């Protein structure tokens, strides 16, 4: 390892994390020539890049057997990477109803490596963690062999000591899940942090409670942007919902700005059902604000002339409501 490099452990204690750009070499990379990793097909280019990002030594020549290659690439795909997000659980509260009692954990998601001005927090119960774990086991049972869900006790679950232990355990549990590339990119992991808030927000939107909906959508959008960096298009439905709320709350400048964030993503990722409704609202807002809209009008006309079907006739608000019904 390079001199003056600092090494830390990830939350699961499974891998060294480099703090100063030092190169971490896989143990197999220097034992013999047969462990050098080939790069002999286009389909493995992404895995090749991933291996390099983990600090693994990659070479275009190798004497590895097919079985060894398969095992190696399977290991690369599930490799734990240096954590880019931190999960804190600073507090809890106990909720009591007539027939039920449960603990709610406040989860704060923080972007590491720089100051994070958007420290969004959510609240989840034990049953939410339990549901997440069961969903993940359906697709990632092998990757989660050494990741265990903190267990409830037979008694004393509401004792302060038990709650504190579980709070710390849940923090480590989320860090371990996030450290596994395939898991952190999965739909169940992403939805754990946003689905409840998005459901409530769209219920408010359908009911005309736009201010309340916006209060729920904006933090959810911040979380999506942190968690879904590998798939930026995932934020488009939320951006469109935010834009609809801002327009109906008579905040045209903010609505137009939100549309400017959504439109390039819609174009880039071919999200055709959003393109026409989004452009139509952008043209209306741009005209209201006195912005240049000729190019958007031309694009909208071209799309209307080339597309047929009910989707192209929906307004953005109708599309947003339809998507989350």
CSV table of C-alpha atoms in Angstrom, one decimal:
chain,number,residue,atom,x,y,z
A,1,UNK,CA,0.0,0.0,0.0
A,2,UNK,CA,1.2,3.5,-0.8
A,3,UNK,CA,3.0,5.4,1.9
A,4,UNK,CA,1.1,7.8,4.1
A,5,UNK,CA,-2.2,6.3,3.1
A,6,UNK,CA,-4.8,6.0,5.8
A,7,UNK,CA,-7.0,2.9,6.0
A,8,UNK,CA,-10.4,2.6,7.8
A,9,UNK,CA,-12.9,-0.3,8.0
A,10,UNK,CA,-16.3,-0.1,6.6
A,11,UNK,CA,-19.3,-0.5,9.0
A,12,UNK,CA,-19.5,-4.2,8.4
A,13,UNK,CA,-15.8,-4.8,9.0
A,14,UNK,CA,-15.4,-6.5,5.7
A,15,UNK,CA,-13.1,-4.3,3.7
A,16,UNK,CA,-10.4,-1.6,4.0
A,17,UNK,CA,-11.4,1.8,2.8
A,18,UNK,CA,-8.8,4.1,1.3
A,19,UNK,CA,-8.8,7.7,2.6
A,20,UNK,CA,-6.0,9.3,0.6
A,21,UNK,CA,-6.1,7.8,-2.9
A,22,UNK,CA,-3.7,4.9,-2.1
A,23,UNK,CA,-4.0,1.8,-4.3
A,24,UNK,CA,-5.5,-1.3,-2.7
A,25,UNK,CA,-4.4,-4.4,-4.5
A,26,UNK,CA,-6.5,-7.5,-4.4
A,27,UNK,CA,-4.6,-10.4,-2.7
A,28,UNK,CA,-4.8,-12.5,-5.8
A,29,UNK,CA,-3.3,-9.9,-8.0
A,30,UNK,CA,0.3,-10.4,-7.0
A,31,UNK,CA,0.5,-14.1,-6.0
A,32,UNK,CA,1.0,-15.4,-9.6
A,33,UNK,CA,0.3,-14.6,-13.2
A,34,UNK,CA,-2.8,-16.9,-13.3
A,35,UNK,CA,-4.7,-14.4,-11.1
A,36,UNK,CA,-4.4,-11.5,-13.4
A,37,UNK,CA,-7.9,-10.4,-14.6
A,38,UNK,CA,-8.7,-10.2,-18.3
A,39,UNK,CA,-10.7,-7.6,-20.1
A,40,UNK,CA,-11.7,-9.5,-23.2
A,41,UNK,CA,-15.4,-8.5,-23.8
A,42,UNK,CA,-17.6,-5.5,-24.1
A,43,UNK,CA,-20.1,-7.0,-21.7
A,44,UNK,CA,-17.6,-7.0,-18.9
A,45,UNK,CA,-16.4,-3.5,-19.4
A,46,UNK,CA,-18.6,-2.2,-16.5
A,47,UNK,CA,-17.3,-4.9,-14.2
A,48,UNK,CA,-13.8,-3.9,-15.3
A,49,UNK,CA,-14.5,-0.3,-14.3
A,50,UNK,CA,-16.0,-1.4,-11.0
A,51,UNK,CA,-12.9,-3.5,-10.2
A,52,UNK,CA,-10.7,-0.5,-10.8
A,53,UNK,CA,-12.9,1.6,-8.6
A,54,UNK,CA,-12.4,-0.9,-5.8
A,55,UNK,CA,-8.6,-0.6,-6.2
A,56,UNK,CA,-8.3,-4.1,-7.7
A,57,UNK,CA,-5.4,-4.9,-10.0
A,58,UNK,CA,-6.7,-5.5,-13.5
A,59,UNK,CA,-4.7,-6.8,-16.4
A,60,UNK,CA,-5.7,-7.7,-20.0
A,61,UNK,CA,-4.0,-11.1,-19.8
A,62,UNK,CA,-4.7,-14.1,-17.6
A,63,UNK,CA,-4.4,-17.8,-17.1
A,64,UNK,CA,-7.4,-18.0,-14.8
A,65,UNK,CA,-9.9,-20.9,-15.4
A,66,UNK,CA,-13.5,-20.2,-16.5
A,67,UNK,CA,-14.7,-21.2,-13.0
A,68,UNK,CA,-12.2,-18.9,-11.3
A,69,UNK,CA,-13.3,-16.0,-13.6
A,70,UNK,CA,-16.9,-16.6,-12.8
A,71,UNK,CA,-16.3,-16.7,-9.1
A,72,UNK,CA,-14.1,-13.6,-9.3
A,73,UNK,CA,-16.6,-11.5,-11.2
A,74,UNK,CA,-19.4,-12.6,-8.9
A,75,UNK,CA,-17.3,-11.4,-6.0
A,76,UNK,CA,-16.7,-8.0,-7.8
A,77,UNK,CA,-20.4,-7.5,-8.3
A,78,UNK,CA,-21.2,-8.0,-4.6
A,79,UNK,CA,-18.0,-6.3,-3.4
A,80,UNK,CA,-18.5,-3.7,-0.6
A,81,UNK,CA,-17.4,-0.2,-1.6
A,82,UNK,CA,-16.3,2.7,0.5
A,83,UNK,CA,-19.5,4.2,1.9
A,84,UNK,CA,-20.6,7.5,0.3
A,85,UNK,CA,-23.7,7.9,2.4
A,86,UNK,CA,-23.9,7.8,6.2
A,87,UNK,CA,-26.9,6.8,8.2
A,88,UNK,CA,-27.5,8.2,11.6
A,89,UNK,CA,-30.3,7.4,14.0
A,90,UNK,CA,-30.0,10.2,16.6
A,91,UNK,CA,-33.3,9.7,18.4
A,92,UNK,CA,-36.4,7.5,18.9
A,93,UNK,CA,-39.9,8.0,20.3
A,94,UNK,CA,-42.4,5.6,21.6
A,95,UNK,CA,-45.9,5.8,20.2
A,96,UNK,CA,-48.8,4.5,22.2
A,97,UNK,CA,-52.4,3.8,20.9
A,98,UNK,CA,-55.3,2.1,22.6
A,99,UNK,CA,-54.4,-1.4,21.2
A,100,UNK,CA,-50.8,-0.9,20.2
A,101,UNK,CA,-47.4,0.4,21.2
A,102,UNK,CA,-44.3,0.8,19.1
A,103,UNK,CA,-40.9,2.6,18.8
A,104,UNK,CA,-40.3,5.0,15.9
A,105,UNK,CA,-36.6,5.5,14.8
A,106,UNK,CA,-35.5,8.8,13.3
A,107,UNK,CA,-33.1,8.1,10.4
A,108,UNK,CA,-30.9,10.9,9.0
A,109,UNK,CA,-29.2,10.3,5.6
A,110,UNK,CA,-26.0,12.3,5.2
A,111,UNK,CA,-23.7,12.6,2.2
A,112,UNK,CA,-20.2,11.9,3.3
A,113,UNK,CA,-17.0,13.6,2.1
A,114,UNK,CA,-18.4,17.2,2.1
A,115,UNK,CA,-20.7,19.4,4.0
A,116,UNK,CA,-24.3,18.2,3.5
A,117,UNK,CA,-26.8,21.0,3.8
A,118,UNK,CA,-29.7,18.7,3.0
A,119,UNK,CA,-29.7,16.3,6.0
A,120,UNK,CA,-33.1,14.8,5.4
A,121,UNK,CA,-34.7,12.6,8.1
A,122,UNK,CA,-37.5,10.1,8.1
A,123,UNK,CA,-39.1,7.9,10.7
A,124,UNK,CA,-39.5,4.1,10.5
A,125,UNK,CA,-40.8,1.4,12.8
A,126,UNK,CA,-39.2,-2.0,13.5
A,127,UNK,CA,-41.9,-3.6,11.2
A,128,UNK,CA,-40.6,-1.4,8.3
A,129,UNK,CA,-37.0,-2.7,8.8
A,130,UNK,CA,-38.4,-6.2,9.0
A,131,UNK,CA,-40.4,-5.8,5.8
A,132,UNK,CA,-37.3,-4.5,4.0
A,133,UNK,CA,-35.1,-7.4,5.2
A,134,UNK,CA,-37.7,-10.0,3.9
A,135,UNK,CA,-37.9,-8.3,0.6
A,136,UNK,CA,-34.2,-8.1,0.1
A,137,UNK,CA,-33.8,-11.8,1.1
A,138,UNK,CA,-35.9,-12.8,-1.9
A,139,UNK,CA,-33.2,-11.5,-4.3
A,140,UNK,CA,-30.0,-11.2,-2.3
A,141,UNK,CA,-30.0,-14.1,0.2
A,142,UNK,CA,-26.4,-14.9,-0.7
A,143,UNK,CA,-25.2,-11.3,-0.3
A,144,UNK,CA,-26.9,-11.0,3.0
A,145,UNK,CA,-25.6,-14.2,4.6
A,146,UNK,CA,-23.6,-12.2,7.1
A,147,UNK,CA,-26.1,-9.3,7.5
A,148,UNK,CA,-28.6,-9.9,10.2
A,149,UNK,CA,-31.6,-7.9,11.2
A,150,UNK,CA,-31.5,-6.7,14.8
A,151,UNK,CA,-33.9,-8.9,16.7
A,152,UNK,CA,-36.6,-8.1,19.2
A,153,UNK,CA,-36.4,-9.4,22.7
A,154,UNK,CA,-39.1,-11.6,24.3
A,155,UNK,CA,-39.5,-9.0,27.0
A,156,UNK,CA,-38.2,-5.5,27.7
A,157,UNK,CA,-38.5,-4.1,24.1
A,158,UNK,CA,-39.5,-0.7,25.5
A,159,UNK,CA,-36.8,-0.5,28.1
A,160,UNK,CA,-34.4,2.4,27.4
A,161,UNK,CA,-31.4,0.1,27.2
A,162,UNK,CA,-33.1,-2.1,24.6
A,163,UNK,CA,-34.1,0.8,22.5
A,164,UNK,CA,-30.6,2.3,22.6
A,165,UNK,CA,-29.1,-1.0,21.5
A,166,UNK,CA,-31.5,-1.5,18.7
A,167,UNK,CA,-31.0,2.1,17.5
A,168,UNK,CA,-27.2,1.5,17.2
A,169,UNK,CA,-27.8,-1.9,15.6
A,170,UNK,CA,-30.2,-0.4,13.0
A,171,UNK,CA,-27.6,2.3,12.1
A,172,UNK,CA,-25.0,-0.4,11.4
A,173,UNK,CA,-27.6,-2.6,9.6
A,174,UNK,CA,-28.3,0.2,7.1
A,175,UNK,CA,-24.6,0.9,6.6
A,176,UNK,CA,-24.0,-2.8,5.8
A,177,UNK,CA,-26.9,-2.8,3.3
A,178,UNK,CA,-25.6,0.3,1.6
A,179,UNK,CA,-22.1,-1.1,1.4
A,180,UNK,CA,-23.3,-3.9,-0.9
A,181,UNK,CA,-23.6,-2.5,-4.4
A,182,UNK,CA,-26.4,-4.7,-5.7
A,183,UNK,CA,-28.5,-4.1,-2.5
A,184,UNK,CA,-28.2,-0.3,-2.4
A,185,UNK,CA,-29.3,-0.2,-6.0
A,186,UNK,CA,-32.4,-2.4,-5.5
A,187,UNK,CA,-35.9,-1.1,-5.5
A,188,UNK,CA,-36.8,-2.3,-2.0
A,189,UNK,CA,-33.8,-0.4,-0.5
A,190,UNK,CA,-34.6,2.8,-2.4
A,191,UNK,CA,-38.3,2.6,-1.5
A,192,UNK,CA,-37.7,2.0,2.2
A,193,UNK,CA,-36.6,5.6,2.4
A,194,UNK,CA,-39.2,7.3,0.3
A,195,UNK,CA,-42.3,5.2,-0.4
A,196,UNK,CA,-44.3,6.2,2.7
A,197,UNK,CA,-43.7,9.9,2.2
A,198,UNK,CA,-44.5,9.7,-1.5
A,199,UNK,CA,-47.7,7.9,-0.9
A,200,UNK,CA,-48.8,10.5,1.6
A,201,UNK,CA,-47.7,13.3,-0.7
A,202,UNK,CA,-49.7,12.0,-3.7
A,203,UNK,CA,-52.7,11.5,-1.4
A,204,UNK,CA,-52.5,15.1,-0.5
A,205,UNK,CA,-52.0,16.1,-4.2
A,206,UNK,CA,-55.1,14.2,-5.3
A,207,UNK,CA,-57.0,15.9,-2.5
A,208,UNK,CA,-55.9,19.4,-3.5
A,209,UNK,CA,-53.6,19.9,-0.5
A,210,UNK,CA,-50.7,21.1,-2.5
A,211,UNK,CA,-48.8,22.8,0.3
A,212,UNK,CA,-48.8,19.7,2.4
A,213,UNK,CA,-47.9,17.6,-0.6
A,214,UNK,CA,-45.0,19.8,-1.4
A,215,UNK,CA,-43.7,19.6,2.1
A,216,UNK,CA,-43.6,15.8,1.8
A,217,UNK,CA,-42.3,15.7,-1.8
A,218,UNK,CA,-39.2,18.0,-1.4
A,219,UNK,CA,-37.5,16.0,1.3
A,220,UNK,CA,-38.3,12.8,-0.6
A,221,UNK,CA,-36.8,14.2,-3.7
A,222,UNK,CA,-33.6,15.1,-1.7
A,223,UNK,CA,-33.4,11.5,-0.5
A,224,UNK,CA,-34.0,10.1,-4.0
A,225,UNK,CA,-31.2,12.2,-5.4
A,226,UNK,CA,-28.8,10.9,-2.8
A,227,UNK,CA,-29.8,7.3,-3.1
A,228,UNK,CA,-30.4,7.0,-6.8
A,229,UNK,CA,-27.2,8.5,-8.3
A,230,UNK,CA,-26.9,5.4,-10.5
A,231,UNK,CA,-30.3,6.0,-12.1
A,232,UNK,CA,-31.1,9.8,-12.2
A,233,UNK,CA,-34.3,9.1,-14.1
A,234,UNK,CA,-35.9,7.7,-10.9
A,235,UNK,CA,-36.4,11.3,-9.7
A,236,UNK,CA,-38.5,12.4,-12.7
A,237,UNK,CA,-41.9,11.4,-11.4
A,238,UNK,CA,-41.2,13.2,-8.1
A,239,UNK,CA,-39.9,16.3,-10.0
A,240,UNK,CA,-43.1,16.4,-12.0
A,241,UNK,CA,-45.2,16.1,-8.9
A,242,UNK,CA,-43.3,18.9,-7.3
A,243,UNK,CA,-43.7,21.0,-10.4
A,244,UNK,CA,-47.5,20.4,-10.4
A,245,UNK,CA,-47.8,21.5,-6.8
A,246,UNK,CA,-45.7,24.6,-7.4
A,247,UNK,CA,-47.8,25.6,-10.3
A,248,UNK,CA,-51.1,25.1,-8.4
A,249,UNK,CA,-49.7,27.1,-5.5
A,250,UNK,CA,-49.0,29.9,-7.9
A,251,UNK,CA,-45.2,29.7,-7.7
A,252,UNK,CA,-44.5,29.8,-11.4
A,253,UNK,CA,-40.8,30.6,-11.2
A,254,UNK,CA,-40.1,27.6,-9.0
A,255,UNK,CA,-42.3,25.4,-11.1
A,256,UNK,CA,-40.4,26.4,-14.3
A,257,UNK,CA,-37.1,25.8,-12.6
A,258,UNK,CA,-38.2,22.4,-11.5
A,259,UNK,CA,-39.3,21.6,-15.0
A,260,UNK,CA,-35.8,22.7,-16.3
A,261,UNK,CA,-34.4,20.0,-14.0
A,262,UNK,CA,-36.8,17.3,-15.2
A,263,UNK,CA,-36.8,18.0,-19.0
A,264,UNK,CA,-33.2,17.0,-19.8
A,265,UNK,CA,-33.7,13.7,-17.9
A,266,UNK,CA,-36.9,13.0,-19.8
A,267,UNK,CA,-35.1,13.6,-23.1
A,268,UNK,CA,-31.9,11.7,-22.2
A,269,UNK,CA,-33.6,8.6,-20.9
A,270,UNK,CA,-36.5,8.4,-23.4
A,271,UNK,CA,-39.3,8.9,-20.9
A,272,UNK,CA,-41.8,9.5,-23.7
A,273,UNK,CA,-45.0,9.6,-21.6
A,274,UNK,CA,-43.6,12.5,-19.6
A,275,UNK,CA,-42.2,14.5,-22.5
A,276,UNK,CA,-45.3,16.0,-24.1
A,277,UNK,CA,-47.2,16.9,-20.8
A,278,UNK,CA,-44.0,18.3,-19.3
A,279,UNK,CA,-43.3,20.4,-22.4
A,280,UNK,CA,-46.9,21.7,-22.4
A,281,UNK,CA,-46.7,22.9,-18.9
A,282,UNK,CA,-43.2,24.4,-19.5
A,283,UNK,CA,-44.5,26.4,-22.5
A,284,UNK,CA,-47.5,27.7,-20.4
A,285,UNK,CA,-45.2,28.7,-17.5
A,286,UNK,CA,-42.6,30.2,-19.9
A,287,UNK,CA,-45.2,32.3,-21.6
A,288,UNK,CA,-46.5,33.5,-18.2
A,289,UNK,CA,-42.9,34.4,-17.0
A,290,UNK,CA,-41.8,35.9,-20.3
A,291,UNK,CA,-39.1,33.3,-21.0
A,292,UNK,CA,-38.1,32.2,-24.5
A,293,UNK,CA,-40.4,29.3,-25.4
A,294,UNK,CA,-40.0,29.0,-29.2
A,295,UNK,CA,-37.8,25.9,-29.2
A,296,UNK,CA,-40.0,24.1,-26.6
A,297,UNK,CA,-43.1,25.0,-28.7
A,298,UNK,CA,-41.4,23.5,-31.8
A,299,UNK,CA,-40.5,20.4,-29.9
A,300,UNK,CA,-44.0,20.0,-28.5
A,301,UNK,CA,-45.6,20.4,-31.9
A,302,UNK,CA,-43.2,17.8,-33.4
A,303,UNK,CA,-44.1,15.3,-30.6
A,304,UNK,CA,-47.8,15.9,-31.0
A,305,UNK,CA,-47.6,15.4,-34.7
A,306,UNK,CA,-45.6,12.1,-34.4
A,307,UNK,CA,-47.3,10.5,-31.3
A,308,UNK,CA,-50.8,9.1,-31.0
A,309,UNK,CA,-52.6,7.7,-28.0
A,310,UNK,CA,-54.2,8.7,-24.7
A,311,UNK,CA,-50.9,9.3,-22.9
A,312,UNK,CA,-49.9,12.2,-25.1
A,313,UNK,CA,-53.3,13.9,-24.3
A,314,UNK,CA,-52.9,13.8,-20.6
A,315,UNK,CA,-51.8,16.9,-18.6
A,316,UNK,CA,-48.8,16.6,-16.4
A,317,UNK,CA,-51.1,16.7,-13.3
A,318,UNK,CA,-53.3,13.9,-14.7
A,319,UNK,CA,-50.2,11.8,-15.5
A,320,UNK,CA,-48.8,12.4,-12.0
A,321,UNK,CA,-52.0,11.4,-10.3
A,322,UNK,CA,-52.4,8.4,-12.6
A,323,UNK,CA,-48.9,7.2,-11.8
A,324,UNK,CA,-49.4,7.1,-8.1
A,325,UNK,CA,-53.0,5.9,-7.9
